[in-house]
Coordinates of C-alpha atoms in Angstrom, one line a residue:
X922 CA -0.1 -0.1 0.1
X923 CA 1.1 3.5 -1.0
X924 CA 0.7 6.4 1.6
X925 CA 1.8 9.9 1.2
X926 CA 1.9 13.1 4.2
X927 CA 2.9 16.3 3.7
X928 CA 3.7 18.1 6.6
X929 CA 5.1 21.6 6.9
X930 CA 2.7 23.5 5.4
X931 CA 1.4 27.4 6.9
X932 CA 1.1 31.0 7.0
X933 CA 4.2 32.7 5.3
X934 CA 4.8 36.5 3.7
X935 CA 5.1 37.6 0.6
X936 CA 8.8 36.7 -0.2
X937 CA 9.2 34.4 2.8
X938 CA 10.6 30.4 2.0
X939 CA 8.4 27.1 3.4
X940 CA 10.0 23.4 3.6
X941 CA 7.1 20.9 2.5
X942 CA 8.3 17.6 3.2
X943 CA 5.6 14.8 2.2
X944 CA 6.8 11.0 3.6
X945 CA 6.3 8.3 1.4
X946 CA 5.5 4.9 2.5
X947 CA 5.5 2.1 -0.5
X948 CA 6.0 -1.3 0.0
X949 CA 6.4 -3.3 -2.6
X950 CA 4.4 -0.8 -5.0
X951 CA 7.9 0.4 -7.8
X952 CA 6.8 4.1 -8.1
X953 CA 8.6 5.5 -10.5
X954 CA 8.1 9.1 -10.0
X955 CA 7.1 11.9 -7.2
X956 CA 5.5 15.0 -8.1
X957 CA 5.0 17.9 -6.5
X958 CA 1.0 19.6 -7.2
X959 CA -0.8 22.3 -6.1
X960 CA -4.7 23.4 -6.3
X961 CA -6.7 27.1 -5.9
X962 CA -10.5 26.4 -5.2
X963 CA -11.9 26.0 -8.1
X964 CA -9.4 25.3 -10.7
X965 CA -6.8 22.6 -11.4
X966 CA -4.5 21.3 -9.4
X967 CA -1.3 21.6 -11.6
X968 CA 2.8 20.4 -11.5
X969 CA 5.0 22.4 -10.2
X970 CA 7.8 19.7 -9.9
X971 CA 8.7 15.5 -10.2
X972 CA 11.6 14.2 -9.1
X973 CA 12.7 10.0 -9.9
X974 CA 12.5 7.6 -6.2
X975 CA 15.3 7.7 -6.5
X976 CA 16.2 11.3 -6.3
X977 CA 17.5 11.8 -9.7
X978 CA 16.8 14.2 -12.9
X979 CA 14.2 16.9 -11.4
X980 CA 11.7 18.3 -12.7
X981 CA 10.0 21.6 -12.4
X982 CA 7.2 23.7 -14.2
X983 CA 8.1 27.1 -15.7
X984 CA 6.3 28.6 -12.9
X985 CA 8.4 27.7 -9.8
X986 CA 12.1 27.3 -11.9
X987 CA 14.3 28.8 -10.2
X988 CA 12.3 29.7 -7.4
X989 CA 11.2 25.5 -6.5
X990 CA 13.5 23.1 -5.6
X991 CA 12.8 18.8 -5.0
X992 CA 14.8 16.8 -3.2
X993 CA 15.0 13.9 -1.7
X994 CA 15.8 13.3 1.7
X995 CA 17.7 9.2 1.1
X996 CA 17.3 8.6 4.9
X997 CA 13.9 9.4 5.8
X998 CA 12.8 8.4 2.4
X999 CA 11.5 11.4 3.0
X1000 CA 10.6 14.6 -0.5
X1001 CA 11.3 17.9 0.2
X1002 CA 9.9 20.7 -1.6
X1003 CA 11.8 24.3 -0.8
X1004 CA 9.9 26.8 -1.6
X1005 CA 11.8 30.5 -1.6
X1006 CA 10.9 33.9 -2.7
X1007 CA 6.8 33.0 -1.7
X1008 CA 4.4 35.1 -3.6
X1009 CA 0.2 35.4 -2.7
X1010 CA -0.5 34.0 -5.9
X1011 CA 1.3 30.6 -4.6
X1012 CA -1.1 30.2 -2.1
X1013 CA -3.0 27.4 -2.5
X1014 CA -2.6 23.2 -1.2
X1015 CA -0.3 21.1 -2.0
X1016 CA 0.0 17.8 -2.7
X1017 CA 2.2 15.3 -3.3
X1018 CA 2.1 12.5 -5.6
X1019 CA 3.2 9.2 -6.2
X1020 CA 3.7 8.0 -10.2
X1021 CA 4.9 4.7 -11.7
X1022 CA 4.4 5.7 -15.1
X1023 CA 8.0 7.3 -16.6
X1024 CA 5.2 10.4 -17.5
X1025 CA 5.0 13.0 -14.6
X1026 CA 4.2 16.4 -15.5
X1027 CA 0.8 14.7 -16.5
X1028 CA -1.2 14.5 -13.2
X1029 CA -3.1 12.0 -14.4
X1030 CA 0.2 9.6 -15.0
X1031 CA -0.1 9.8 -10.6
X1032 CA -1.9 6.7 -9.3
X1033 CA -1.3 7.6 -5.3
X1034 CA -2.1 11.4 -3.9
X1035 CA -1.7 12.0 -0.2
X1036 CA -4.1 14.5 1.9
X1037 CA -2.7 18.4 1.2
X1038 CA -1.5 20.9 3.1
X1039 CA -2.0 24.5 2.4
X1040 CA 0.4 26.7 1.8
X1041 CA -1.0 30.9 2.5
X1042 CA 1.2 33.3 1.9
X1043 CA 0.4 37.1 2.8
X1044 CA 1.1 40.1 0.9

């Protein structure tokens, strides 16, 4: 069974930073990618970043490239999203997800999702 648990959300002022974590437990499932997405009310869930299960080959959406960094903490099987220079428009619920597919930008390629963590950036 695959379990993903996000943490680290909260309230931050514009220009500040937050680090989100996704604790992943995948049992015997073959997971190829871990991705981060975000969603605001009434909108689709947008891709932000992804990384291979072994921590290689980070990949970013243009909207966050240079501000967000995805990484793996190998000792804990935790996948982190470091978010810097946050803007009010970054306010959303942030989700991590696991995919057994090579594709990683398409949210439909992700089979397992965490419960989400709220990030609010005040102006």
